[in-house]
Amino acid sequence: MLEVKDATIAVGGQILATGLSFMARDGQLTCITGPEGSGKTTLLRTLMGFLPVSSGYVSVDGELLTVKSSQAFRRMMAYLPQQIQMLRHQLEPTQAPVYEPDNFGIWNPLPPKVVVSRQPAPLSPDDIYRLAEQTLQEASNKQIIIADEPAANLTPELSERMLQLLSSQADAGKTVLIASRRPLLVDHADLVIEMNQNT
């Protein structure tokens, strides 16, 4: 369970949210939504402990989450980044082409180790879905699932399957928290958090 209480989220002096409070419970699908640039990804990074809250707090199962304590909490989490191609080496482990991690780090089962000197071909929608599915299968012991725009670049059929995949994680009693603007995902969430400049 993730709890946000009276939190102010700010980056570079820009306040993205103030007085933000919600509880992402075990067994539920929680969706953060809002227009592009409203702070959805920033909030996810805060919930993973990469960024501090300016005020208020974030807790995991009643324990305070801070930048300092976050590494221990991330062992409980599986993360599907918006740029999921950064994890493509999990589809082709023998070649293991991986990306240099960004300053927030990518910490899935096979973390990036080297910089790719060439740009690989974009992943197909089927590969994106298969990569998400495989990542979650390998993270079966993780209690918290965080996904950033998991239906981006998917066909309508695969978007439906992605919703089923994430819902099955919630049905298994996990805390599932996603950021998405896709109506399909927003409409099926148990809790929706709206992000905008006036939050």
PDB file of C-alpha atoms in Angstrom:
ATOM      1  CA  MET A   1       0.000   0.000   0.000  1.00  0.00           C
ATOM      2  CA  LEU A   2       1.265   3.451  -0.954  1.00  0.00           C
ATOM      3  CA  GLU A   3      -0.007   6.533   0.862  1.00  0.00           C
ATOM      4  CA  VAL A   4       0.528  10.155  -0.110  1.00  0.00           C
ATOM      5  CA  LYS A   5      -0.459  12.697   2.529  1.00  0.00           C
ATOM      6  CA  ASP A   6      -0.643  16.491   2.046  1.00  0.00           C
ATOM      7  CA  ALA A   7       2.242  16.296  -0.422  1.00  0.00           C
ATOM      8  CA  THR A   8       3.694  19.125  -2.457  1.00  0.00           C
ATOM      9  CA  ILE A   9       5.457  17.931  -5.608  1.00  0.00           C
ATOM     10  CA  ALA A  10       7.824  20.450  -7.186  1.00  0.00           C
ATOM     11  CA  VAL A  11      10.614  20.238  -9.763  1.00  0.00           C
ATOM     12  CA  GLY A  12      12.991  23.059 -10.599  1.00  0.00           C
ATOM     13  CA  GLY A  13      10.910  25.535  -8.652  1.00  0.00           C
ATOM     14  CA  GLN A  14       7.723  24.603 -10.528  1.00  0.00           C
ATOM     15  CA  ILE A  15       4.967  23.282  -8.257  1.00  0.00           C
ATOM     16  CA  LEU A  16       3.111  20.412  -9.924  1.00  0.00           C
ATOM     17  CA  ALA A  17       0.819  19.498  -7.023  1.00  0.00           C
ATOM     18  CA  THR A  18       0.002  20.821  -3.566  1.00  0.00           C
ATOM     19  CA  GLY A  19      -1.940  19.179  -0.754  1.00  0.00           C
ATOM     20  CA  LEU A  20      -2.020  15.907  -2.676  1.00  0.00           C
ATOM     21  CA  SER A  21      -3.459  13.031  -0.610  1.00  0.00           C
ATOM     22  CA  PHE A  22      -4.490   9.543  -1.682  1.00  0.00           C
ATOM     23  CA  MET A  23      -4.027   5.893  -0.805  1.00  0.00           C
ATOM     24  CA  ALA A  24      -3.131   3.287  -3.434  1.00  0.00           C
ATOM     25  CA  ARG A  25      -4.358   0.104  -1.765  1.00  0.00           C
ATOM     26  CA  ASP A  26      -3.410  -3.525  -2.214  1.00  0.00           C
ATOM     27  CA  GLY A  27      -5.729  -5.281  -4.641  1.00  0.00           C
ATOM     28  CA  GLN A  28      -6.670  -2.076  -6.455  1.00  0.00           C
ATOM     29  CA  LEU A  29      -5.701  -0.398  -9.710  1.00  0.00           C
ATOM     30  CA  THR A  30      -4.881   3.275  -9.108  1.00  0.00           C
ATOM     31  CA  CYS A  31      -4.487   5.561 -12.123  1.00  0.00           C
ATOM     32  CA  ILE A  32      -2.771   8.955 -12.201  1.00  0.00           C
ATOM     33  CA  THR A  33      -4.069  10.932 -15.143  1.00  0.00           C
ATOM     34  CA  GLY A  34      -3.886  14.455 -16.522  1.00  0.00           C
ATOM     35  CA  PRO A  35      -2.661  16.391 -19.536  1.00  0.00           C
ATOM     36  CA  GLU A  36       0.859  16.052 -20.877  1.00  0.00           C
ATOM     37  CA  GLY A  37       3.313  17.903 -18.656  1.00  0.00           C
ATOM     38  CA  SER A  38       1.017  17.826 -15.624  1.00  0.00           C
ATOM     39  CA  GLY A  39       3.476  15.824 -13.522  1.00  0.00           C
ATOM     40  CA  LYS A  40       2.295  12.222 -13.851  1.00  0.00           C
ATOM     41  CA  THR A  41       5.769  10.765 -14.388  1.00  0.00           C
ATOM     42  CA  THR A  42       7.240  13.087 -11.754  1.00  0.00           C
ATOM     43  CA  LEU A  43       4.708  11.782  -9.242  1.00  0.00           C
ATOM     44  CA  LEU A  44       5.625   8.186 -10.107  1.00  0.00           C
ATOM     45  CA  ARG A  45       9.306   8.993  -9.583  1.00  0.00           C
ATOM     46  CA  THR A  46       8.419  10.547  -6.235  1.00  0.00           C
ATOM     47  CA  LEU A  47       6.509   7.408  -5.254  1.00  0.00           C
ATOM     48  CA  MET A  48       9.602   5.367  -6.099  1.00  0.00           C
ATOM     49  CA  GLY A  49      11.728   7.639  -3.923  1.00  0.00           C
ATOM     50  CA  PHE A  50      13.838   9.233  -6.659  1.00  0.00           C
ATOM     51  CA  LEU A  51      12.463  12.682  -5.819  1.00  0.00           C
ATOM     52  CA  PRO A  52      11.556  14.076  -2.392  1.00  0.00           C
ATOM     53  CA  VAL A  53       8.254  15.740  -1.589  1.00  0.00           C
ATOM     54  CA  SER A  54       8.581  19.430  -0.689  1.00  0.00           C
ATOM     55  CA  SER A  55       6.056  18.968   2.122  1.00  0.00           C
ATOM     56  CA  GLY A  56       3.850  16.178   3.402  1.00  0.00           C
ATOM     57  CA  TYR A  57       4.985  12.581   3.084  1.00  0.00           C
ATOM     58  CA  VAL A  58       4.858   9.311   1.157  1.00  0.00           C
ATOM     59  CA  SER A  59       4.694   5.988   2.989  1.00  0.00           C
ATOM     60  CA  VAL A  60       4.821   2.331   1.986  1.00  0.00           C
ATOM     61  CA  ASP A  61       2.881  -0.021   4.255  1.00  0.00           C
ATOM     62  CA  GLY A  62       3.018   2.631   6.970  1.00  0.00           C
ATOM     63  CA  GLU A  63       6.795   3.170   6.709  1.00  0.00           C
ATOM     64  CA  LEU A  64       8.056   6.603   5.654  1.00  0.00           C
ATOM     65  CA  LEU A  65       9.519   6.681   2.135  1.00  0.00           C
ATOM     66  CA  THR A  66      12.437   9.070   1.672  1.00  0.00           C
ATOM     67  CA  VAL A  67      15.147   9.396  -0.952  1.00  0.00           C
ATOM     68  CA  LYS A  68      17.494   7.844   1.610  1.00  0.00           C
ATOM     69  CA  SER A  69      15.276   4.832   2.411  1.00  0.00           C
ATOM     70  CA  SER A  70      13.904   4.362  -1.096  1.00  0.00           C
ATOM     71  CA  GLN A  71      16.409   1.785  -2.306  1.00  0.00           C
ATOM     72  CA  ALA A  72      15.122  -0.726   0.241  1.00  0.00           C
ATOM     73  CA  PHE A  73      11.505  -0.011  -0.738  1.00  0.00           C
ATOM     74  CA  ARG A  74      12.250  -0.373  -4.455  1.00  0.00           C
ATOM     75  CA  ARG A  75      13.053  -4.026  -3.806  1.00  0.00           C
ATOM     76  CA  MET A  76       9.299  -4.402  -3.303  1.00  0.00           C
ATOM     77  CA  MET A  77       8.490  -2.724  -6.629  1.00  0.00           C
ATOM     78  CA  ALA A  78       8.403  -3.610 -10.314  1.00  0.00           C
ATOM     79  CA  TYR A  79       8.570  -0.720 -12.778  1.00  0.00           C
ATOM     80  CA  LEU A  80       7.420  -0.500 -16.387  1.00  0.00           C
ATOM     81  CA  PRO A  81       8.934   2.747 -17.708  1.00  0.00           C
ATOM     82  CA  GLN A  82       7.259   4.819 -20.391  1.00  0.00           C
ATOM     83  CA  GLN A  83      10.340   4.255 -22.563  1.00  0.00           C
ATOM     84  CA  ILE A  84      10.036   0.507 -22.136  1.00  0.00           C
ATOM     85  CA  GLN A  85      12.571  -0.105 -24.919  1.00  0.00           C
ATOM     86  CA  MET A  86      15.199   0.523 -22.222  1.00  0.00           C
ATOM     87  CA  LEU A  87      14.344  -2.978 -21.019  1.00  0.00           C
ATOM     88  CA  ARG A  88      14.446  -4.612 -24.459  1.00  0.00           C
ATOM     89  CA  HIS A  89      17.535  -6.615 -23.495  1.00  0.00           C
ATOM     90  CA  GLN A  90      15.146  -8.836 -21.519  1.00  0.00           C
ATOM     91  CA  LEU A  91      13.665  -9.997 -24.828  1.00  0.00           C
ATOM     92  CA  GLU A  92      17.097 -10.766 -26.302  1.00  0.00           C
ATOM     93  CA  PRO A  93      19.366 -11.563 -23.341  1.00  0.00           C
ATOM     94  CA  THR A  94      22.041 -13.135 -25.529  1.00  0.00           C
ATOM     95  CA  GLN A  95      22.673  -9.857 -27.351  1.00  0.00           C
ATOM     96  CA  ALA A  96      21.925  -7.727 -24.295  1.00  0.00           C
ATOM     97  CA  PRO A  97      21.810  -4.331 -26.028  1.00  0.00           C
ATOM     98  CA  VAL A  98      20.995  -1.930 -23.239  1.00  0.00           C
ATOM     99  CA  TYR A  99      20.773   1.772 -22.632  1.00  0.00           C
ATOM    100  CA  GLU A 100      22.642   3.971 -20.234  1.00  0.00           C
ATOM    101  CA  PRO A 101      20.265   4.490 -17.301  1.00  0.00           C
ATOM    102  CA  ASP A 102      18.856   7.962 -16.775  1.00  0.00           C
ATOM    103  CA  ASN A 103      19.566   9.845 -13.571  1.00  0.00           C
ATOM    104  CA  PHE A 104      16.642   8.117 -11.863  1.00  0.00           C
ATOM    105  CA  GLY A 105      17.969   4.651 -12.680  1.00  0.00           C
ATOM    106  CA  ILE A 106      16.320   1.646 -14.223  1.00  0.00           C
ATOM    107  CA  TRP A 107      16.217  -1.167 -11.715  1.00  0.00           C
ATOM    108  CA  ASN A 108      14.322  -4.090 -13.179  1.00  0.00           C
ATOM    109  CA  PRO A 109      15.602  -7.691 -12.998  1.00  0.00           C
ATOM    110  CA  LEU A 110      18.320  -7.089 -15.618  1.00  0.00           C
ATOM    111  CA  PRO A 111      19.579  -3.523 -15.121  1.00  0.00           C
ATOM    112  CA  PRO A 112      21.326  -1.645 -17.949  1.00  0.00           C
ATOM    113  CA  LYS A 113      25.091  -2.063 -17.895  1.00  0.00           C
ATOM    114  CA  VAL A 114      26.518  -0.491 -21.051  1.00  0.00           C
ATOM    115  CA  VAL A 115      25.765   2.271 -23.519  1.00  0.00           C
ATOM    116  CA  VAL A 116      24.420   1.288 -26.918  1.00  0.00           C
ATOM    117  CA  SER A 117      26.396   2.825 -29.753  1.00  0.00           C
ATOM    118  CA  ARG A 118      23.628   2.340 -32.342  1.00  0.00           C
ATOM    119  CA  GLN A 119      19.913   2.977 -32.191  1.00  0.00           C
ATOM    120  CA  PRO A 120      18.017  -0.330 -32.342  1.00  0.00           C
ATOM    121  CA  ALA A 121      14.837  -0.631 -34.350  1.00  0.00           C
ATOM    122  CA  PRO A 122      11.700   0.446 -32.464  1.00  0.00           C
ATOM    123  CA  LEU A 123       9.829  -2.308 -30.674  1.00  0.00           C
ATOM    124  CA  SER A 124       6.629  -3.495 -32.285  1.00  0.00           C
ATOM    125  CA  PRO A 125       3.383  -3.239 -30.291  1.00  0.00           C
ATOM    126  CA  ASP A 126       3.508  -7.023 -29.800  1.00  0.00           C
ATOM    127  CA  ASP A 127       7.075  -6.790 -28.462  1.00  0.00           C
ATOM    128  CA  ILE A 128       6.105  -3.944 -26.097  1.00  0.00           C
ATOM    129  CA  TYR A 129       3.287  -6.030 -24.660  1.00  0.00           C
ATOM    130  CA  ARG A 130       5.453  -9.157 -24.472  1.00  0.00           C
ATOM    131  CA  LEU A 131       8.186  -7.205 -22.667  1.00  0.00           C
ATOM    132  CA  ALA A 132       5.702  -5.848 -20.117  1.00  0.00           C
ATOM    133  CA  GLU A 133       4.268  -9.318 -19.585  1.00  0.00           C
ATOM    134  CA  GLN A 134       7.706 -10.877 -19.144  1.00  0.00           C
ATOM    135  CA  THR A 135       8.847  -8.139 -16.761  1.00  0.00           C
ATOM    136  CA  LEU A 136       5.819  -8.705 -14.537  1.00  0.00           C
ATOM    137  CA  GLN A 137       6.239 -12.476 -14.641  1.00  0.00           C
ATOM    138  CA  GLU A 138       9.831 -12.086 -13.467  1.00  0.00           C
ATOM    139  CA  ALA A 139       8.643  -9.730 -10.724  1.00  0.00           C
ATOM    140  CA  SER A 140       6.100 -12.127  -9.249  1.00  0.00           C
ATOM    141  CA  ASN A 141       7.566 -11.542  -5.772  1.00  0.00           C
ATOM    142  CA  LYS A 142       7.112  -7.756  -5.991  1.00  0.00           C
ATOM    143  CA  GLN A 143       4.177  -6.314  -4.061  1.00  0.00           C
ATOM    144  CA  ILE A 144       3.970  -2.943  -5.847  1.00  0.00           C
ATOM    145  CA  ILE A 145       3.629  -2.523  -9.625  1.00  0.00           C
ATOM    146  CA  ILE A 146       4.271   0.928 -11.114  1.00  0.00           C
ATOM    147  CA  ALA A 147       3.692   1.511 -14.832  1.00  0.00           C
ATOM    148  CA  ASP A 148       4.174   4.750 -16.773  1.00  0.00           C
ATOM    149  CA  GLU A 149       1.842   4.999 -19.803  1.00  0.00           C
ATOM    150  CA  PRO A 150       1.703   1.197 -20.177  1.00  0.00           C
ATOM    151  CA  ALA A 151      -0.678   1.327 -23.155  1.00  0.00           C
ATOM    152  CA  ALA A 152       1.386   3.843 -25.146  1.00  0.00           C
ATOM    153  CA  ASN A 153       2.103   2.608 -28.681  1.00  0.00           C
ATOM    154  CA  LEU A 154      -0.207  -0.386 -28.294  1.00  0.00           C
ATOM    155  CA  THR A 155      -3.065  -1.348 -30.587  1.00  0.00           C
ATOM    156  CA  PRO A 156      -6.600  -1.271 -29.120  1.00  0.00           C
ATOM    157  CA  GLU A 157      -6.524  -5.069 -28.748  1.00  0.00           C
ATOM    158  CA  LEU A 158      -3.155  -5.014 -26.968  1.00  0.00           C
ATOM    159  CA  SER A 159      -4.291  -2.102 -24.795  1.00  0.00           C
ATOM    160  CA  GLU A 160      -7.173  -4.290 -23.639  1.00  0.00           C
ATOM    161  CA  ARG A 161      -4.750  -7.116 -22.908  1.00  0.00           C
ATOM    162  CA  MET A 162      -2.487  -4.712 -21.003  1.00  0.00           C
ATOM    163  CA  LEU A 163      -5.457  -3.675 -18.862  1.00  0.00           C
ATOM    164  CA  GLN A 164      -6.183  -7.350 -18.169  1.00  0.00           C
ATOM    165  CA  LEU A 165      -2.518  -7.955 -17.313  1.00  0.00           C
ATOM    166  CA  LEU A 166      -2.419  -5.062 -14.831  1.00  0.00           C
ATOM    167  CA  SER A 167      -5.836  -5.955 -13.410  1.00  0.00           C
ATOM    168  CA  SER A 168      -4.635  -9.514 -12.796  1.00  0.00           C
ATOM    169  CA  GLN A 169      -1.771  -8.086 -10.720  1.00  0.00           C
ATOM    170  CA  ALA A 170      -4.304  -6.172  -8.613  1.00  0.00           C
ATOM    171  CA  ASP A 171      -6.521  -9.277  -8.361  1.00  0.00           C
ATOM    172  CA  ALA A 172      -3.484 -11.079  -6.915  1.00  0.00           C
ATOM    173  CA  GLY A 173      -3.509  -8.552  -4.051  1.00  0.00           C
ATOM    174  CA  LYS A 174      -0.767  -6.264  -5.311  1.00  0.00           C
ATOM    175  CA  THR A 175      -0.748  -2.473  -5.292  1.00  0.00           C
ATOM    176  CA  VAL A 176      -0.901  -1.409  -8.952  1.00  0.00           C
ATOM    177  CA  LEU A 177      -0.301   2.234  -9.770  1.00  0.00           C
ATOM    178  CA  ILE A 178      -0.204   3.525 -13.330  1.00  0.00           C
ATOM    179  CA  ALA A 179       0.084   6.862 -15.100  1.00  0.00           C
ATOM    180  CA  SER A 180      -2.074   7.060 -18.197  1.00  0.00           C
ATOM    181  CA  ARG A 181      -4.273   9.320 -20.295  1.00  0.00           C
ATOM    182  CA  ARG A 182      -5.882   6.370 -22.084  1.00  0.00           C
ATOM    183  CA  PRO A 183      -9.649   6.349 -21.326  1.00  0.00           C
ATOM    184  CA  LEU A 184      -9.616   2.536 -21.338  1.00  0.00           C
ATOM    185  CA  LEU A 185      -7.243   2.445 -18.372  1.00  0.00           C
ATOM    186  CA  VAL A 186      -8.641   5.500 -16.586  1.00  0.00           C
ATOM    187  CA  ASP A 187     -12.220   4.232 -16.773  1.00  0.00           C
ATOM    188  CA  HIS A 188     -11.328   0.822 -15.309  1.00  0.00           C
ATOM    189  CA  ALA A 189      -9.245   2.114 -12.386  1.00  0.00           C
ATOM    190  CA  ASP A 190     -10.521   1.712  -8.832  1.00  0.00           C
ATOM    191  CA  LEU A 191      -9.098   5.136  -7.944  1.00  0.00           C
ATOM    192  CA  VAL A 192      -8.249   8.009 -10.311  1.00  0.00           C
ATOM    193  CA  ILE A 193      -5.886  10.833  -9.324  1.00  0.00           C
ATOM    194  CA  GLU A 194      -6.216  13.912 -11.558  1.00  0.00           C
ATOM    195  CA  MET A 195      -3.007  15.891 -12.059  1.00  0.00           C
ATOM    196  CA  ASN A 196      -3.128  19.458 -13.357  1.00  0.00           C
ATOM    197  CA  GLN A 197      -1.516  22.802 -12.685  1.00  0.00           C
ATOM    198  CA  ASN A 198      -4.195  23.630 -10.117  1.00  0.00           C
ATOM    199  CA  THR A 199      -3.978  20.397  -8.082  1.00  0.00           C
TER     200      THR A 199
END
